[in-house]
Each structure stands twice: as structure tokens, then as C-alpha cells.
Amino acid sequence: MPNPFDFTGKSVFVAGGSSGINLGIAEAFAAAGASLAIASRSQERVDQACERLRRHGGKVLGRSADVRDFAAISAALKAAYDVFGEIDVLVSGAAGNFPAPALGMSANAFKSVIDIDLLGTFNVLRAGHQYLRKPGAAVINISAPQSFNPMPLQVHACAAKAGVDQVMRVLAMEWGGDGIRVNSIAPGPIEGTEGFRRLSGSAEVRQKMESRIPLRRVGTLADCADLALFLASPRASWITGALIPVDGGWSLYGGGLSSAQMALEAGAAPGR
Ligand code: HXC
Ligand code: NAP
């Protein structure tokens, strides 16, 4: 019986794939045999990530592109299609975040997160559709518990990620007939990431947070990557329109327990 988690011969595109959770997902697909294309703003970060991905022995392509720029992300997707052929797995994970109260946020600060997370996801999926394998492609949005749990200091991310999930649900309906599945992953606090550094801060907050996570630990890159591999595999062939938390049960407690709020209570100053 073929291994459902062998992605040899498959092509994977990861928007925002130059670091953190998204790079962890890209690496897991590379290790599983896939050809990888990644895009993010910084060419330097893209180049470094590509070097890491190449260690797995497969084909790798990196492009600098801002997901807020439809033409730029379209060009990156087309480049992947030209080199690897139809895209089997499309991951939309570019995001921006900083803890700030609504009153400490300019309209442009709010808009910058909406534009990266929400408009960016629309752009990646809208531009990507023509290059996806039909039938068979899997689209995976990287969401967050903010999408369904309101959290203080996170009005931008809560609004943006809620929108990301609705984009996922609508496109699951519109594209199901093409044989394209569209799902979202909602990671909880994942150690070793920029998001964790920005929102969870100190060892004290981490400890407090872990005591409130039902499975009593923060997450790892591998926790997220394993879910992405499953969602892209034939074992998930009847799953579409789903938002799946990978958070040790953290989100069950609700948004009042946001790590940013805990950091604030522990005396951290919100802001840059
Ligand atoms: C208030 C802030 C701010 C802060 C920036 N701004 N940081 N306002 N508090 N801490 C304001 C700026 O003053 C500006 O408004 C506006 O936001 C845009 O800032 P720019 O720096 O010009 O924008 P840009 O270069 O596009 O950068 C976007 C960014 C930046 C989001 C601000 O931080 C970024 O590039 N982030 C990408 C990496 C990242 O955030 N990774 C973590 C993802 S984690 P004005 O009015 O002055 O023009 C994540 C976690 C989810 O999503 C959940 C975890 C559990
Ligand atoms: P990260 O390392 O900062 O990852 C964000 C990535 O997106 C970077 O590669 C960044 O590269 C890219 N990016 C940012 N803005 C972009 C833009 N406008 N256009 C193209 N690429 C852009 O952060 P992370 O913590 O791993 O987060 C990754 C994903 O997981 C995000 O969707 C985040 O919301 C989600 N998430 C994270 C956590 C957590 O605990 N870390 C929890 C829940 C959800 P450039 O700077 O080169 O553009």
C-alpha cells in the first residue's frame, strides 16, 4: 500500500514560507519528498530558507513577494508552476502581529495586519487557483485561535484571522467542484517562533500559559507540520471547509486568556 504521507513528485507552494511555522511546514513537505516553492518579502530570508530546504535533496524555488501585492504574488505562483507544474499543496501563512490595545493602534496599524493576513490570503488563493491541480489540490490557510476567540490587544489579528477563516469556508464551497479542498490550521502558542516571542514574551508568562493549556505544554513546529501533512494527504480526502486547532486544548479556555493579556498582567508594556 502506498505511503499516504509520501509527497514525492508533488509540488508545494508556501506563502510566507521563509521562517517559523510556515518554514516548519515547508521543511516537513520537503522531507516527505515534495518540490518546494516559497515566497516572502525579504529576499535574504527567502534565500536562507531555501538553503535549509535544499538539504532535504529536492527541488526548491524561492521568490521575494509581498502578499499584499497581487501582481507580485501572482508572479511567484506562476514561477512555481513554470518550474514544477501544477501546484498540489498551497499554504497561505504570511501574517503580521504585535500586541497593542485598539486605542494604541492607528488606522494604518490595523490596516497593515488586515492587509497582510486577510487581503494577502485572498490574493494568494485567488492568484493561485489557476495553477492548482484539479482535481486533487489541497489549500491550507494558517489561522489562529484569535479567529474565534476574541482577545484583548489583538483586535487587528482577531478581525483578520476571522476573515481568513471565512475566505477558507467560502472557497471550500466554491472550489469543491474542482476537486480542491480548502482548510485552516489554528496553531496555539508555538515555541521558537516570532509570534511566540512577540505575544508570549517572558519565561513567567510561558509558565503561566502552560499551566492553563490542557496538555500542559506549548506547541512545536512539528505539531503544526504534522497537521499540514495530514490535511494535504489522501487520508484527509473528505475534509474541506474545516478549521482545526493544534493547540493542546488552549483555545477551549477562550480569548480572555490570551498570552498578550497575560504578558500585560505580568507587567510588560504593550507595543513595539
Ligand atoms: C502599535 C504599531 C506597532 C505596535 C507597528 N505599528 N508596530 N502600532 N503598536 N507594536 C504600526 C506602525 O506605526 C504603522 O502605523 C503601521 O503599524 C504599519 O507599520 P510598518 O512597520 O510600516 O508596516 P510593515 O513594514 O508593513 O510591517 C508590518 C508589521 C510588522 C505587521 C507592522 O511587524 C511585520 O512585518 N510583521 C511580520 C512578522 C510578524 O509579525 N510575525 C509574527 C506573526 S505571528 P503608522 O500609523 O505609524 O503608519 C502571529 C501570531 C498569531 O500572527 C497568534 C499567536 C498565538
Ligand atoms: P514569522 O516567522 O514571522 O512568519 C511570518 C512569515 O510571513 C515570515 O516568513 C515573513 O517573511 C512572512 N511575511 C510577513 N509579511 C509578509 C508579506 N506582507 N508578504 C509576504 N510574506 C510576508 O511568524 P510565525 O509566528 O511563525 O507565524 C507564522 C504563521 O502562524 C502566521 O500566519 C501566524 O499568524 C500563525 N500563528 C502563529 C502562532 C505562533 O505561536 N507563532 C500561533 C498562531 C498562529 P518576510 O518578513 O520575509 O516577509
Coordinates of C-alpha atoms and ligand atoms in Angstrom, one line a residue:
M1 CA 0.0 0.0 0.0
P2 CA 1.5 3.4 -0.9
N3 CA 2.5 5.7 2.0
P4 CA -0.1 8.4 2.1
F5 CA 2.5 10.8 3.6
D6 CA 5.0 10.4 0.8
F7 CA 4.9 13.6 -1.3
T8 CA 7.5 12.6 -3.9
G9 CA 6.6 14.2 -7.2
K10 CA 4.2 16.7 -5.6
S11 CA 4.7 20.4 -5.7
V12 CA 4.1 22.7 -2.6
F13 CA 3.9 26.5 -2.5
V14 CA 4.2 28.2 0.9
A15 CA 3.4 31.9 1.0
G16 CA 5.3 33.4 4.0
G17 CA 7.5 30.3 4.0
S18 CA 10.8 31.9 5.0
S19 CA 10.5 31.4 8.7
G20 CA 8.7 30.0 11.8
I21 CA 5.6 27.8 11.4
N22 CA 5.4 28.2 7.7
L23 CA 9.1 27.2 7.2
G24 CA 8.5 24.2 9.5
I25 CA 5.6 23.2 7.3
A26 CA 7.7 23.7 4.1
E27 CA 10.5 21.6 5.6
A28 CA 8.2 18.7 6.5
F29 CA 6.9 18.6 2.9
A30 CA 10.5 18.8 1.6
A31 CA 11.5 15.9 3.9
A32 CA 8.5 14.0 2.6
G33 CA 9.8 14.3 -1.0
A34 CA 8.0 17.3 -2.4
S35 CA 9.3 20.1 -4.6
L36 CA 9.1 23.4 -2.6
A37 CA 8.4 27.0 -3.7
I38 CA 8.4 29.7 -1.0
A39 CA 7.7 33.4 -1.1
S40 CA 8.1 36.3 1.4
R41 CA 9.1 39.9 1.3
S42 CA 12.8 39.6 2.2
Q43 CA 15.0 38.0 -0.5
E44 CA 17.7 37.4 2.2
R45 CA 15.3 35.4 4.4
V46 CA 14.0 33.6 1.4
D47 CA 17.5 32.6 0.3
Q48 CA 18.4 31.4 3.8
A49 CA 15.2 29.3 4.0
C50 CA 15.8 27.8 0.5
E51 CA 19.3 26.8 1.6
R52 CA 17.8 24.9 4.5
L53 CA 15.1 23.3 2.3
R54 CA 17.7 22.1 -0.2
R55 CA 19.3 20.0 2.5
H56 CA 16.4 17.6 2.0
G57 CA 17.5 16.9 -1.5
G58 CA 14.5 18.0 -3.5
K59 CA 13.9 20.9 -5.9
V60 CA 13.5 24.3 -4.3
L61 CA 12.5 27.7 -5.6
G62 CA 12.4 31.0 -3.7
R63 CA 10.9 34.3 -4.7
S64 CA 10.6 37.7 -3.0
A65 CA 7.0 38.8 -3.0
D66 CA 4.6 40.8 -0.7
V67 CA 1.3 39.0 -0.4
R68 CA -0.4 42.5 -0.4
D69 CA 0.8 43.0 -3.9
F70 CA -1.5 40.8 -6.2
A71 CA 0.9 41.1 -9.2
A72 CA 3.9 40.1 -7.2
I73 CA 2.4 37.0 -5.6
S74 CA 0.9 36.0 -8.9
A75 CA 4.3 36.2 -10.5
A76 CA 5.8 34.0 -7.7
L77 CA 3.0 31.4 -8.2
K78 CA 3.5 31.4 -11.9
A79 CA 7.2 30.9 -11.5
A80 CA 6.5 27.8 -9.3
Y81 CA 4.0 26.5 -11.9
D82 CA 6.5 27.1 -14.8
V83 CA 9.2 25.1 -13.0
F84 CA 7.3 22.4 -11.1
G85 CA 3.9 22.2 -12.9
E86 CA 0.6 22.2 -11.2
I87 CA 0.6 23.0 -7.5
D88 CA -0.6 20.2 -5.3
V89 CA -0.5 22.0 -1.9
L90 CA -0.9 25.7 -1.4
V91 CA -0.2 27.1 2.1
S92 CA -1.1 30.7 2.9
G93 CA 0.7 31.7 6.1
A94 CA 2.1 35.2 5.8
A95 CA 1.0 37.3 8.8
G96 CA 1.9 40.3 10.9
N97 CA 1.2 40.8 14.6
F98 CA 2.0 43.0 17.6
P99 CA 0.3 43.3 20.9
A100 CA -1.5 46.7 21.2
P101 CA -4.7 48.0 22.5
A102 CA -7.1 49.4 19.9
L103 CA -6.5 52.9 21.3
G104 CA -2.8 52.4 20.8
M105 CA -3.2 51.5 17.2
S106 CA -3.5 53.9 14.3
A107 CA -5.9 53.1 11.4
N108 CA -2.8 52.2 9.4
A109 CA -1.6 49.8 12.1
F110 CA -4.9 48.0 12.0
K111 CA -4.9 48.0 8.2
S112 CA -1.4 46.7 7.9
V113 CA -2.4 43.4 9.7
I114 CA -5.7 43.2 7.8
D115 CA -3.8 43.7 4.5
I116 CA -1.1 41.1 5.2
D117 CA -3.3 38.4 6.8
L118 CA -6.7 38.8 5.1
L119 CA -6.1 40.5 1.8
G120 CA -2.9 38.6 1.5
T121 CA -4.7 35.3 1.9
F122 CA -7.3 36.3 -0.6
N123 CA -4.5 37.3 -3.1
V124 CA -2.6 34.0 -2.6
L125 CA -5.7 31.8 -3.1
R126 CA -7.2 34.0 -5.9
A127 CA -4.0 34.1 -7.8
G128 CA -3.1 30.5 -7.0
H129 CA -6.3 28.9 -8.2
Q130 CA -5.3 28.8 -11.9
Y131 CA -2.1 26.9 -11.1
L132 CA -3.7 24.3 -8.7
R133 CA -4.0 20.7 -9.7
K134 CA -7.7 19.9 -10.4
P135 CA -8.8 17.6 -9.0
G136 CA -6.6 16.9 -6.0
A137 CA -5.1 20.1 -4.7
A138 CA -5.2 21.0 -1.0
V139 CA -5.2 24.6 0.2
I140 CA -4.2 25.2 3.8
N141 CA -4.6 28.6 5.5
I142 CA -2.6 29.3 8.7
S143 CA -5.2 30.9 11.0
A144 CA -5.0 31.4 14.8
P145 CA -7.3 31.0 17.9
Q146 CA -7.8 34.7 17.5
S147 CA -10.1 33.9 14.7
F148 CA -12.8 32.5 17.0
N149 CA -11.7 33.7 20.5
P150 CA -11.8 37.5 21.0
M151 CA -8.5 38.6 22.7
P152 CA -7.5 41.9 24.2
L153 CA -4.6 43.6 22.4
Q154 CA -5.4 41.6 19.3
V155 CA -8.2 43.5 17.6
H156 CA -6.3 43.5 14.3
A157 CA -5.4 39.8 14.3
C158 CA -8.9 38.7 15.6
A159 CA -10.6 40.6 12.8
A160 CA -8.1 39.5 10.2
K161 CA -8.0 35.8 11.1
A162 CA -11.8 35.6 11.4
G163 CA -11.8 36.9 7.8
V164 CA -9.2 34.3 6.8
D165 CA -11.4 31.5 8.0
Q166 CA -14.5 32.8 6.2
V167 CA -12.4 33.1 3.0
M168 CA -11.5 29.4 3.6
R169 CA -15.1 28.3 4.1
V170 CA -16.5 30.2 1.1
L171 CA -13.7 28.9 -1.2
A172 CA -14.2 25.4 0.1
M173 CA -17.8 25.7 -1.2
E174 CA -16.9 27.4 -4.5
W175 CA -13.9 25.2 -5.4
G176 CA -15.1 21.8 -4.1
G177 CA -16.5 21.1 -7.6
D178 CA -12.9 21.4 -9.0
G179 CA -11.8 18.8 -6.5
I180 CA -9.9 21.4 -4.4
R181 CA -10.0 21.1 -0.7
V182 CA -9.6 24.3 1.4
N183 CA -8.9 24.1 5.2
S184 CA -7.4 26.1 8.0
I185 CA -5.0 25.3 10.8
A186 CA -5.2 27.3 14.0
P187 CA -1.9 26.9 16.0
G188 CA -1.8 27.7 19.7
P189 CA 1.4 29.2 21.1
I190 CA 4.3 27.6 19.2
E191 CA 7.7 27.8 20.8
G192 CA 10.7 29.2 18.9
T193 CA 8.6 31.4 16.6
E194 CA 8.3 35.2 16.1
G195 CA 4.7 35.1 17.1
F196 CA 5.5 33.4 20.4
R197 CA 8.3 35.9 21.0
R198 CA 6.0 38.9 20.3
L199 CA 2.9 37.7 22.2
S200 CA 4.2 35.4 25.0
G201 CA 7.5 37.2 26.0
S202 CA 8.9 36.1 29.3
A203 CA 9.5 32.7 30.9
E204 CA 7.0 33.7 33.6
V205 CA 4.2 34.2 31.0
R206 CA 5.2 30.9 29.3
Q207 CA 4.9 29.0 32.6
K208 CA 1.6 30.6 33.4
M209 CA 0.3 29.8 30.0
E210 CA 1.5 26.2 30.1
S211 CA -0.4 25.7 33.4
R212 CA -3.6 26.7 31.6
I213 CA -3.0 24.5 28.5
P214 CA -4.9 21.2 29.0
L215 CA -2.0 19.2 27.6
R216 CA 0.4 21.3 29.8
R217 CA 2.9 22.3 27.1
V218 CA 3.3 24.9 24.4
G219 CA 3.4 23.6 20.8
T220 CA 6.2 22.8 18.4
L221 CA 6.8 23.4 14.7
A222 CA 6.4 19.6 14.2
D223 CA 2.9 19.7 15.8
C224 CA 1.8 22.2 13.1
A225 CA 3.7 20.4 10.3
D226 CA 2.1 17.1 11.1
L227 CA -1.4 18.5 10.8
A228 CA -0.5 20.2 7.5
L229 CA 0.8 16.9 6.1
F230 CA -2.3 15.1 7.2
L231 CA -4.6 17.7 5.6
A232 CA -2.7 17.5 2.3
S233 CA -2.7 13.7 2.3
P234 CA -5.2 11.4 0.8
R235 CA -6.2 10.4 4.4
A236 CA -8.0 13.8 4.5
S237 CA -9.7 13.4 1.2
W238 CA -13.2 14.1 2.6
I239 CA -12.2 17.1 4.7
T240 CA -12.8 20.6 3.4
G241 CA -14.0 23.8 5.0
A242 CA -12.6 22.8 8.4
L243 CA -10.8 24.9 10.9
I244 CA -8.6 22.6 13.0
P245 CA -6.9 23.9 16.2
V246 CA -3.5 22.4 17.0
D247 CA -3.1 23.9 20.5
G248 CA -3.1 21.3 23.2
G249 CA -6.7 22.4 24.0
W250 CA -5.5 26.0 24.8
S251 CA -8.4 27.7 23.0
L252 CA -11.0 25.8 25.0
Y253 CA -10.4 28.4 27.7
G254 CA -11.4 31.3 25.5
G255 CA -9.8 34.5 24.4
G256 CA -9.6 36.2 27.8
L257 CA -6.5 34.0 28.4
S258 CA -4.6 35.5 25.5
S259 CA -0.8 35.3 26.1
A260 CA -0.6 39.0 25.3
Q261 CA -3.1 39.8 28.1
M262 CA -1.0 37.6 30.5
A263 CA 2.1 39.5 29.5
L264 CA 0.3 42.7 30.2
E265 CA -0.8 41.5 33.6
A266 CA 2.7 40.4 34.3
G267 CA 3.8 44.0 33.8
A268 CA 5.0 44.0 30.2
A269 CA 4.4 47.2 28.2
P270 CA 2.4 46.6 25.1
G271 CA 3.9 48.0 21.9
R272 CA 6.9 47.6 19.7
Ligands
HXC1 C1 1.2 49.9 17.5 C2 2.4 49.5 15.6 C3 3.2 48.6 16.2 C4 3.0 48.3 17.6 C5 3.8 48.7 14.1 N1 2.8 49.6 14.3 N2 4.1 48.1 15.3 N3 1.4 50.2 16.2 N4 2.0 49.0 18.2 N5 3.7 47.5 18.3 C6 2.2 50.5 13.3 C7 3.2 51.4 12.6 O1 3.4 52.5 13.5 C8 2.4 51.8 11.4 O2 1.4 52.7 11.6 C9 1.7 50.5 11.0 O3 1.7 49.7 12.1 C10 2.5 49.8 9.9 O4 3.8 49.6 10.3 P1 5.0 49.3 9.3 O5 6.2 49.0 10.1 O6 5.1 50.5 8.4 O7 4.4 48.1 8.4 P2 5.1 46.9 7.7 O8 6.5 47.3 7.3 O9 4.2 46.6 6.6 O10 5.2 45.8 8.8 C11 4.0 45.1 9.2 C12 4.1 44.7 10.7 C13 5.5 44.1 11.1 C14 2.9 43.8 11.0 C15 3.9 46.0 11.5 O11 5.5 43.9 12.5 C16 5.8 42.9 10.3 O12 6.3 43.0 9.2 N6 5.5 41.7 10.9 C17 5.8 40.4 10.2 C18 6.3 39.4 11.1 C19 5.3 39.0 12.3 O13 4.6 39.9 12.7 N7 5.4 37.8 12.7 C20 4.5 37.3 13.7 C21 3.3 36.7 13.1 S1 2.6 35.9 14.5 P3 1.5 54.3 11.3 O14 0.2 54.9 11.7 O15 2.7 54.8 12.2 O16 1.9 54.4 9.9 C22 1.0 35.9 14.5 C23 0.6 35.2 15.8 C24 -0.7 34.9 16.0 O17 0.4 36.3 13.6 C25 -1.2 34.2 17.2 C26 -0.2 33.7 18.3 C27 -0.9 32.8 19.4
NAP2 P1 7.0 34.5 11.3 O1 8.2 33.6 11.5 O2 7.2 36.0 11.5 O3 6.3 34.1 9.9 C1 5.7 35.1 9.1 C2 6.2 34.9 7.7 O4 5.4 35.7 6.8 C3 7.6 35.3 7.5 O5 8.3 34.3 6.7 C4 7.5 36.6 6.8 O6 8.7 36.8 6.0 C5 6.3 36.4 6.0 N1 5.5 37.7 5.7 C6 5.2 38.6 6.6 N2 4.5 39.6 5.9 C7 4.5 39.3 4.6 C8 4.0 39.9 3.5 N3 3.4 41.1 3.5 N4 4.2 39.2 2.3 C9 4.8 38.0 2.2 N5 5.3 37.4 3.3 C10 5.2 38.0 4.5 O7 5.9 34.1 12.4 P2 5.2 32.8 13.0 O8 5.0 33.0 14.4 O9 5.9 31.6 12.6 O10 3.8 32.8 12.2 C11 3.5 32.1 11.1 C12 2.0 31.9 10.9 O11 1.5 31.2 12.0 C13 1.2 33.2 10.8 O12 0.2 33.0 9.9 C14 0.7 33.4 12.2 O13 -0.4 34.2 12.3 C15 0.4 31.9 12.6 N6 0.4 31.7 14.0 C16 1.5 31.7 14.8 C17 1.4 31.3 16.1 C18 2.7 31.3 17.0 O14 2.6 30.9 18.1 N7 3.8 31.7 16.4 C19 0.2 31.0 16.7 C20 -1.0 31.0 15.9 C21 -0.9 31.3 14.6 P3 9.2 38.3 5.5 O15 9.4 39.1 6.7 O16 10.4 38.0 4.6 O17 8.1 38.8 4.6

